[in-house]
């Protein structure tokens, strides 16, 4: 059972969330709030699994409320303002629902939350099999085995896959490296992480992958000797 709280200053929006939650057996609605300040006080002391939260509210916005919490539950942002999506994803929200939300779309978000709860910390566990990232307003599950290399594009990274188009997500190379198993991925350059099992050869400090060739910089030259040992 996933224990939920909903926070929204619009009564109609809260009623819709109540109705949708009542249709999903895995969800238990613990409390609703139309006042973000009262919600913040409740959330600091309650054990909650999932928070439905409007971003644009008076006094305290949804983003500020989340940042004030020492321990954050899973987050699903609900708002009429699409421009806030990447702010929400920066806080590692499960999903982002645009109002008015249809039940089918709501159900998809809940499916992600259920999967996330069943696999807590999967992105940080070396024994995990998948990387979870946000891209194009969706939470994506990318199997480690499908990643060939990851490229830094300033505030974004591009995840190049062995099959399929690359995935672009708002994250630093340092942050994504923390989510990857160290036995399977290594940084070789300030701009690149490679899947070690995809490296076919190394010549003149150039790593040959199935789709491209990447340089090894001075700071990461020990990768070459480590790769030879495996």
PDB file of C-alpha atoms in Angstrom:
ATOM      1  CA  UNK A   1       0.000   0.000   0.000  1.00  0.00           C
ATOM      2  CA  UNK A   2       1.303   3.464  -0.953  1.00  0.00           C
ATOM      3  CA  UNK A   3       0.360   6.151   1.576  1.00  0.00           C
ATOM      4  CA  UNK A   4      -0.426   9.446  -0.190  1.00  0.00           C
ATOM      5  CA  UNK A   5      -0.878  13.131   0.591  1.00  0.00           C
ATOM      6  CA  UNK A   6      -2.222  15.697  -1.886  1.00  0.00           C
ATOM      7  CA  UNK A   7      -1.516  19.426  -1.693  1.00  0.00           C
ATOM      8  CA  UNK A   8      -3.294  21.897  -3.976  1.00  0.00           C
ATOM      9  CA  UNK A   9      -4.908  25.281  -3.407  1.00  0.00           C
ATOM     10  CA  UNK A  10      -7.670  24.461  -5.933  1.00  0.00           C
ATOM     11  CA  UNK A  11     -10.602  22.493  -4.396  1.00  0.00           C
ATOM     12  CA  UNK A  12     -11.601  21.041  -7.762  1.00  0.00           C
ATOM     13  CA  UNK A  13      -8.093  19.666  -8.313  1.00  0.00           C
ATOM     14  CA  UNK A  14      -8.112  18.039  -4.875  1.00  0.00           C
ATOM     15  CA  UNK A  15     -11.487  16.447  -5.579  1.00  0.00           C
ATOM     16  CA  UNK A  16     -10.195  14.962  -8.810  1.00  0.00           C
ATOM     17  CA  UNK A  17      -7.161  13.498  -7.031  1.00  0.00           C
ATOM     18  CA  UNK A  18      -9.426  12.038  -4.342  1.00  0.00           C
ATOM     19  CA  UNK A  19     -11.587  10.421  -6.990  1.00  0.00           C
ATOM     20  CA  UNK A  20      -8.646   8.998  -8.952  1.00  0.00           C
ATOM     21  CA  UNK A  21      -6.912   7.637  -5.842  1.00  0.00           C
ATOM     22  CA  UNK A  22     -10.129   5.895  -4.758  1.00  0.00           C
ATOM     23  CA  UNK A  23     -10.052   3.901  -8.008  1.00  0.00           C
ATOM     24  CA  UNK A  24      -6.562   2.479  -7.425  1.00  0.00           C
ATOM     25  CA  UNK A  25      -6.373  -0.243  -4.722  1.00  0.00           C
ATOM     26  CA  UNK A  26      -2.638   0.219  -4.163  1.00  0.00           C
ATOM     27  CA  UNK A  27      -3.135   3.815  -2.955  1.00  0.00           C
ATOM     28  CA  UNK A  28      -4.238   5.059   0.464  1.00  0.00           C
ATOM     29  CA  UNK A  29      -5.067   8.766   0.742  1.00  0.00           C
ATOM     30  CA  UNK A  30      -3.910   9.855   4.207  1.00  0.00           C
ATOM     31  CA  UNK A  31      -4.621  13.595   4.005  1.00  0.00           C
ATOM     32  CA  UNK A  32      -5.273  16.495   1.633  1.00  0.00           C
ATOM     33  CA  UNK A  33      -4.292  20.138   2.091  1.00  0.00           C
ATOM     34  CA  UNK A  34      -5.256  23.354   0.337  1.00  0.00           C
ATOM     35  CA  UNK A  35      -2.685  25.242   2.423  1.00  0.00           C
ATOM     36  CA  UNK A  36       0.998  24.473   1.704  1.00  0.00           C
ATOM     37  CA  UNK A  37       2.164  25.786   5.094  1.00  0.00           C
ATOM     38  CA  UNK A  38      -0.074  23.349   6.983  1.00  0.00           C
ATOM     39  CA  UNK A  39       0.997  20.591   4.614  1.00  0.00           C
ATOM     40  CA  UNK A  40       4.683  21.281   5.315  1.00  0.00           C
ATOM     41  CA  UNK A  41       4.143  20.909   9.056  1.00  0.00           C
ATOM     42  CA  UNK A  42       2.273  17.635   8.593  1.00  0.00           C
ATOM     43  CA  UNK A  43       4.823  16.168   6.187  1.00  0.00           C
ATOM     44  CA  UNK A  44       7.763  16.785   8.511  1.00  0.00           C
ATOM     45  CA  UNK A  45       6.287  14.361  11.049  1.00  0.00           C
ATOM     46  CA  UNK A  46       4.263  11.901   8.965  1.00  0.00           C
ATOM     47  CA  UNK A  47       5.394   8.740   7.208  1.00  0.00           C
ATOM     48  CA  UNK A  48       4.257   9.278   3.627  1.00  0.00           C
ATOM     49  CA  UNK A  49       5.242   7.336   0.506  1.00  0.00           C
ATOM     50  CA  UNK A  50       3.874   9.609  -2.229  1.00  0.00           C
ATOM     51  CA  UNK A  51       3.121  13.325  -2.419  1.00  0.00           C
ATOM     52  CA  UNK A  52       0.868  14.885  -5.065  1.00  0.00           C
ATOM     53  CA  UNK A  53       1.856  18.518  -5.159  1.00  0.00           C
ATOM     54  CA  UNK A  54       0.834  21.622  -7.097  1.00  0.00           C
ATOM     55  CA  UNK A  55       3.841  23.760  -7.958  1.00  0.00           C
ATOM     56  CA  UNK A  56       2.191  27.166  -8.271  1.00  0.00           C
ATOM     57  CA  UNK A  57       0.555  27.981  -4.911  1.00  0.00           C
ATOM     58  CA  UNK A  58       0.366  31.152  -2.779  1.00  0.00           C
ATOM     59  CA  UNK A  59       2.701  31.781   0.184  1.00  0.00           C
ATOM     60  CA  UNK A  60       4.879  28.728  -0.431  1.00  0.00           C
ATOM     61  CA  UNK A  61       5.208  27.120  -3.853  1.00  0.00           C
ATOM     62  CA  UNK A  62       5.427  23.380  -4.274  1.00  0.00           C
ATOM     63  CA  UNK A  63       9.134  23.450  -5.095  1.00  0.00           C
ATOM     64  CA  UNK A  64       9.920  25.447  -1.946  1.00  0.00           C
ATOM     65  CA  UNK A  65       7.822  23.060   0.145  1.00  0.00           C
ATOM     66  CA  UNK A  66       9.727  20.036  -1.134  1.00  0.00           C
ATOM     67  CA  UNK A  67      13.115  21.663  -0.592  1.00  0.00           C
ATOM     68  CA  UNK A  68      12.162  22.373   3.031  1.00  0.00           C
ATOM     69  CA  UNK A  69      11.671  18.672   3.798  1.00  0.00           C
ATOM     70  CA  UNK A  70      14.551  16.734   5.335  1.00  0.00           C
ATOM     71  CA  UNK A  71      13.121  13.459   4.072  1.00  0.00           C
ATOM     72  CA  UNK A  72      11.266  13.542   0.786  1.00  0.00           C
ATOM     73  CA  UNK A  73       8.591  11.073  -0.273  1.00  0.00           C
ATOM     74  CA  UNK A  74       8.118  10.142  -3.903  1.00  0.00           C
ATOM     75  CA  UNK A  75       6.847  13.195  -5.789  1.00  0.00           C
ATOM     76  CA  UNK A  76       4.245  13.666  -8.494  1.00  0.00           C
ATOM     77  CA  UNK A  77       3.806  17.320  -9.420  1.00  0.00           C
ATOM     78  CA  UNK A  78       0.387  18.501 -10.614  1.00  0.00           C
ATOM     79  CA  UNK A  79       0.138  21.898 -12.269  1.00  0.00           C
ATOM     80  CA  UNK A  80      -1.283  23.788 -15.217  1.00  0.00           C
ATOM     81  CA  UNK A  81       2.107  25.326 -15.991  1.00  0.00           C
ATOM     82  CA  UNK A  82       4.273  23.225 -18.264  1.00  0.00           C
ATOM     83  CA  UNK A  83       7.202  25.623 -17.869  1.00  0.00           C
ATOM     84  CA  UNK A  84       7.875  24.255 -14.373  1.00  0.00           C
ATOM     85  CA  UNK A  85       8.528  20.693 -15.550  1.00  0.00           C
ATOM     86  CA  UNK A  86      12.313  20.711 -15.447  1.00  0.00           C
ATOM     87  CA  UNK A  87      12.307  22.378 -12.008  1.00  0.00           C
ATOM     88  CA  UNK A  88      10.224  19.454 -10.798  1.00  0.00           C
ATOM     89  CA  UNK A  89      12.437  16.857 -12.414  1.00  0.00           C
ATOM     90  CA  UNK A  90      15.518  18.458 -10.852  1.00  0.00           C
ATOM     91  CA  UNK A  91      13.987  17.367  -7.534  1.00  0.00           C
ATOM     92  CA  UNK A  92      13.745  13.821  -8.939  1.00  0.00           C
ATOM     93  CA  UNK A  93       9.972  13.769  -9.230  1.00  0.00           C
ATOM     94  CA  UNK A  94       8.387  10.500 -10.348  1.00  0.00           C
ATOM     95  CA  UNK A  95       6.176  12.290 -12.858  1.00  0.00           C
ATOM     96  CA  UNK A  96       4.673  15.616 -13.866  1.00  0.00           C
ATOM     97  CA  UNK A  97       0.920  15.827 -14.512  1.00  0.00           C
ATOM     98  CA  UNK A  98      -0.546  18.722 -16.448  1.00  0.00           C
ATOM     99  CA  UNK A  99      -4.027  19.874 -15.450  1.00  0.00           C
ATOM    100  CA  UNK A 100      -6.631  18.869 -16.333  1.00  0.00           C
ATOM    101  CA  UNK A 101      -5.334  15.314 -15.961  1.00  0.00           C
ATOM    102  CA  UNK A 102      -7.175  12.338 -17.406  1.00  0.00           C
ATOM    103  CA  UNK A 103      -7.417   9.173 -15.336  1.00  0.00           C
ATOM    104  CA  UNK A 104      -5.426   7.182 -17.907  1.00  0.00           C
ATOM    105  CA  UNK A 105      -2.502   9.580 -17.589  1.00  0.00           C
ATOM    106  CA  UNK A 106      -2.838   9.551 -13.788  1.00  0.00           C
ATOM    107  CA  UNK A 107      -2.707   5.737 -13.808  1.00  0.00           C
ATOM    108  CA  UNK A 108       0.534   5.772 -15.793  1.00  0.00           C
ATOM    109  CA  UNK A 109       2.116   8.012 -13.182  1.00  0.00           C
ATOM    110  CA  UNK A 110       0.995   5.685 -10.397  1.00  0.00           C
ATOM    111  CA  UNK A 111       2.446   2.690 -12.243  1.00  0.00           C
ATOM    112  CA  UNK A 112       5.820   4.470 -12.188  1.00  0.00           C
ATOM    113  CA  UNK A 113       5.468   5.158  -8.466  1.00  0.00           C
ATOM    114  CA  UNK A 114       4.642   1.505  -7.746  1.00  0.00           C
ATOM    115  CA  UNK A 115       7.644   0.356  -9.771  1.00  0.00           C
ATOM    116  CA  UNK A 116       9.870   2.908  -8.040  1.00  0.00           C
ATOM    117  CA  UNK A 117       8.746   1.730  -4.575  1.00  0.00           C
ATOM    118  CA  UNK A 118       9.290  -1.910  -5.481  1.00  0.00           C
ATOM    119  CA  UNK A 119      12.868  -1.106  -6.573  1.00  0.00           C
ATOM    120  CA  UNK A 120      14.099   1.472  -4.030  1.00  0.00           C
ATOM    121  CA  UNK A 121      17.564   2.800  -4.764  1.00  0.00           C
ATOM    122  CA  UNK A 122      17.870   0.774  -7.954  1.00  0.00           C
ATOM    123  CA  UNK A 123      19.833   3.548  -9.625  1.00  0.00           C
ATOM    124  CA  UNK A 124      22.397   3.615  -6.795  1.00  0.00           C
ATOM    125  CA  UNK A 125      22.791  -0.125  -6.290  1.00  0.00           C
ATOM    126  CA  UNK A 126      25.568  -1.915  -8.156  1.00  0.00           C
ATOM    127  CA  UNK A 127      23.340  -4.980  -8.307  1.00  0.00           C
ATOM    128  CA  UNK A 128      20.578  -3.048 -10.031  1.00  0.00           C
ATOM    129  CA  UNK A 129      19.913  -3.510 -13.716  1.00  0.00           C
ATOM    130  CA  UNK A 130      18.482  -0.149 -14.784  1.00  0.00           C
ATOM    131  CA  UNK A 131      19.103   3.568 -14.844  1.00  0.00           C
ATOM    132  CA  UNK A 132      16.066   5.782 -14.209  1.00  0.00           C
ATOM    133  CA  UNK A 133      16.108   9.266 -15.771  1.00  0.00           C
ATOM    134  CA  UNK A 134      13.605  11.962 -16.673  1.00  0.00           C
ATOM    135  CA  UNK A 135      13.303  12.910 -20.325  1.00  0.00           C
ATOM    136  CA  UNK A 136      10.540  14.688 -22.253  1.00  0.00           C
ATOM    137  CA  UNK A 137       8.313  14.853 -19.147  1.00  0.00           C
ATOM    138  CA  UNK A 138       8.553  11.100 -18.581  1.00  0.00           C
ATOM    139  CA  UNK A 139      10.425   8.801 -16.225  1.00  0.00           C
ATOM    140  CA  UNK A 140      12.431   6.375 -18.358  1.00  0.00           C
ATOM    141  CA  UNK A 141      13.948   3.053 -17.377  1.00  0.00           C
ATOM    142  CA  UNK A 142      17.148   2.357 -19.308  1.00  0.00           C
ATOM    143  CA  UNK A 143      18.769  -1.068 -18.866  1.00  0.00           C
ATOM    144  CA  UNK A 144      22.488  -0.760 -18.113  1.00  0.00           C
ATOM    145  CA  UNK A 145      23.197  -3.292 -20.857  1.00  0.00           C
ATOM    146  CA  UNK A 146      21.761  -0.907 -23.476  1.00  0.00           C
ATOM    147  CA  UNK A 147      24.100   1.992 -22.671  1.00  0.00           C
ATOM    148  CA  UNK A 148      27.156   2.394 -24.896  1.00  0.00           C
ATOM    149  CA  UNK A 149      28.444   5.732 -23.618  1.00  0.00           C
ATOM    150  CA  UNK A 150      27.265   8.973 -22.006  1.00  0.00           C
ATOM    151  CA  UNK A 151      28.184  12.416 -23.248  1.00  0.00           C
ATOM    152  CA  UNK A 152      28.178  15.674 -21.279  1.00  0.00           C
ATOM    153  CA  UNK A 153      26.408  18.697 -22.827  1.00  0.00           C
ATOM    154  CA  UNK A 154      26.924  21.319 -20.081  1.00  0.00           C
ATOM    155  CA  UNK A 155      23.766  21.069 -17.913  1.00  0.00           C
ATOM    156  CA  UNK A 156      22.479  18.023 -19.819  1.00  0.00           C
ATOM    157  CA  UNK A 157      23.793  14.593 -20.664  1.00  0.00           C
ATOM    158  CA  UNK A 158      23.134  12.492 -23.746  1.00  0.00           C
ATOM    159  CA  UNK A 159      22.871   8.753 -23.131  1.00  0.00           C
ATOM    160  CA  UNK A 160      23.896   6.894 -26.286  1.00  0.00           C
ATOM    161  CA  UNK A 161      22.271   3.475 -26.615  1.00  0.00           C
ATOM    162  CA  UNK A 162      23.307   0.398 -28.536  1.00  0.00           C
ATOM    163  CA  UNK A 163      19.833   0.334 -30.086  1.00  0.00           C
ATOM    164  CA  UNK A 164      17.519   3.298 -30.381  1.00  0.00           C
ATOM    165  CA  UNK A 165      17.951   7.050 -30.369  1.00  0.00           C
ATOM    166  CA  UNK A 166      19.973   8.800 -27.622  1.00  0.00           C
ATOM    167  CA  UNK A 167      18.218   9.994 -24.470  1.00  0.00           C
ATOM    168  CA  UNK A 168      18.703  13.597 -23.337  1.00  0.00           C
ATOM    169  CA  UNK A 169      18.212  14.420 -19.650  1.00  0.00           C
ATOM    170  CA  UNK A 170      18.922  17.278 -17.263  1.00  0.00           C
ATOM    171  CA  UNK A 171      21.789  15.925 -15.169  1.00  0.00           C
ATOM    172  CA  UNK A 172      25.539  16.311 -14.726  1.00  0.00           C
ATOM    173  CA  UNK A 173      28.057  13.652 -15.718  1.00  0.00           C
ATOM    174  CA  UNK A 174      29.175  13.443 -12.082  1.00  0.00           C
ATOM    175  CA  UNK A 175      25.610  12.824 -10.903  1.00  0.00           C
ATOM    176  CA  UNK A 176      24.853  10.077 -13.409  1.00  0.00           C
ATOM    177  CA  UNK A 177      28.136   8.346 -12.564  1.00  0.00           C
ATOM    178  CA  UNK A 178      26.881   8.007  -8.984  1.00  0.00           C
ATOM    179  CA  UNK A 179      23.843   6.143 -10.339  1.00  0.00           C
ATOM    180  CA  UNK A 180      25.872   3.658 -12.379  1.00  0.00           C
ATOM    181  CA  UNK A 181      27.644   0.492 -11.177  1.00  0.00           C
ATOM    182  CA  UNK A 182      31.366   1.231 -10.955  1.00  0.00           C
ATOM    183  CA  UNK A 183      32.180  -2.246 -12.235  1.00  0.00           C
ATOM    184  CA  UNK A 184      30.428  -1.558 -15.527  1.00  0.00           C
ATOM    185  CA  UNK A 185      31.010   2.142 -16.270  1.00  0.00           C
ATOM    186  CA  UNK A 186      34.082   4.388 -16.170  1.00  0.00           C
ATOM    187  CA  UNK A 187      34.759   7.998 -16.899  1.00  0.00           C
ATOM    188  CA  UNK A 188      37.488   8.483 -19.521  1.00  0.00           C
ATOM    189  CA  UNK A 189      37.214  12.227 -20.159  1.00  0.00           C
ATOM    190  CA  UNK A 190      35.572  15.316 -18.673  1.00  0.00           C
ATOM    191  CA  UNK A 191      32.871  14.831 -21.313  1.00  0.00           C
ATOM    192  CA  UNK A 192      32.502  11.038 -21.528  1.00  0.00           C
ATOM    193  CA  UNK A 193      31.566   7.920 -19.569  1.00  0.00           C
ATOM    194  CA  UNK A 194      31.844   4.554 -21.313  1.00  0.00           C
ATOM    195  CA  UNK A 195      30.372   1.123 -20.683  1.00  0.00           C
ATOM    196  CA  UNK A 196      33.528  -0.933 -20.171  1.00  0.00           C
ATOM    197  CA  UNK A 197      32.088  -4.055 -21.800  1.00  0.00           C
ATOM    198  CA  UNK A 198      31.378  -2.061 -24.977  1.00  0.00           C
ATOM    199  CA  UNK A 199      35.035  -1.069 -25.435  1.00  0.00           C
ATOM    200  CA  UNK A 200      36.397  -3.016 -28.398  1.00  0.00           C
ATOM    201  CA  UNK A 201      39.962  -1.702 -28.455  1.00  0.00           C
ATOM    202  CA  UNK A 202      42.222   1.153 -27.359  1.00  0.00           C
ATOM    203  CA  UNK A 203      44.873   2.715 -29.588  1.00  0.00           C
ATOM    204  CA  UNK A 204      46.834   5.937 -29.012  1.00  0.00           C
ATOM    205  CA  UNK A 205      44.577   6.799 -26.071  1.00  0.00           C
ATOM    206  CA  UNK A 206      41.489   6.477 -28.228  1.00  0.00           C
ATOM    207  CA  UNK A 207      38.700   4.128 -27.099  1.00  0.00           C
ATOM    208  CA  UNK A 208      36.957   2.294 -29.910  1.00  0.00           C
ATOM    209  CA  UNK A 209      33.256   1.635 -29.295  1.00  0.00           C
ATOM    210  CA  UNK A 210      30.781   0.003 -31.696  1.00  0.00           C
ATOM    211  CA  UNK A 211      29.495   3.362 -32.944  1.00  0.00           C
ATOM    212  CA  UNK A 212      32.303   5.838 -32.345  1.00  0.00           C
ATOM    213  CA  UNK A 213      35.824   6.587 -31.103  1.00  0.00           C
ATOM    214  CA  UNK A 214      36.392   8.624 -27.922  1.00  0.00           C
ATOM    215  CA  UNK A 215      39.541  10.174 -26.409  1.00  0.00           C
ATOM    216  CA  UNK A 216      41.014   9.294 -23.014  1.00  0.00           C
ATOM    217  CA  UNK A 217      42.193  12.448 -21.237  1.00  0.00           C
ATOM    218  CA  UNK A 218      45.263  12.777 -18.971  1.00  0.00           C
ATOM    219  CA  UNK A 219      43.131  12.784 -15.823  1.00  0.00           C
ATOM    220  CA  UNK A 220      41.660   9.373 -16.642  1.00  0.00           C
ATOM    221  CA  UNK A 221      44.572   7.644 -18.356  1.00  0.00           C
ATOM    222  CA  UNK A 222      44.635   4.912 -15.684  1.00  0.00           C
ATOM    223  CA  UNK A 223      41.460   3.586 -17.318  1.00  0.00           C
ATOM    224  CA  UNK A 224      43.642   2.048 -20.037  1.00  0.00           C
ATOM    225  CA  UNK A 225      45.679  -0.115 -17.649  1.00  0.00           C
ATOM    226  CA  UNK A 226      42.568  -1.048 -15.660  1.00  0.00           C
ATOM    227  CA  UNK A 227      40.774  -2.097 -18.832  1.00  0.00           C
ATOM    228  CA  UNK A 228      43.691  -4.357 -19.803  1.00  0.00           C
ATOM    229  CA  UNK A 229      43.425  -6.231 -16.502  1.00  0.00           C
ATOM    230  CA  UNK A 230      39.779  -7.166 -17.057  1.00  0.00           C
TER     231      UNK A 230
END
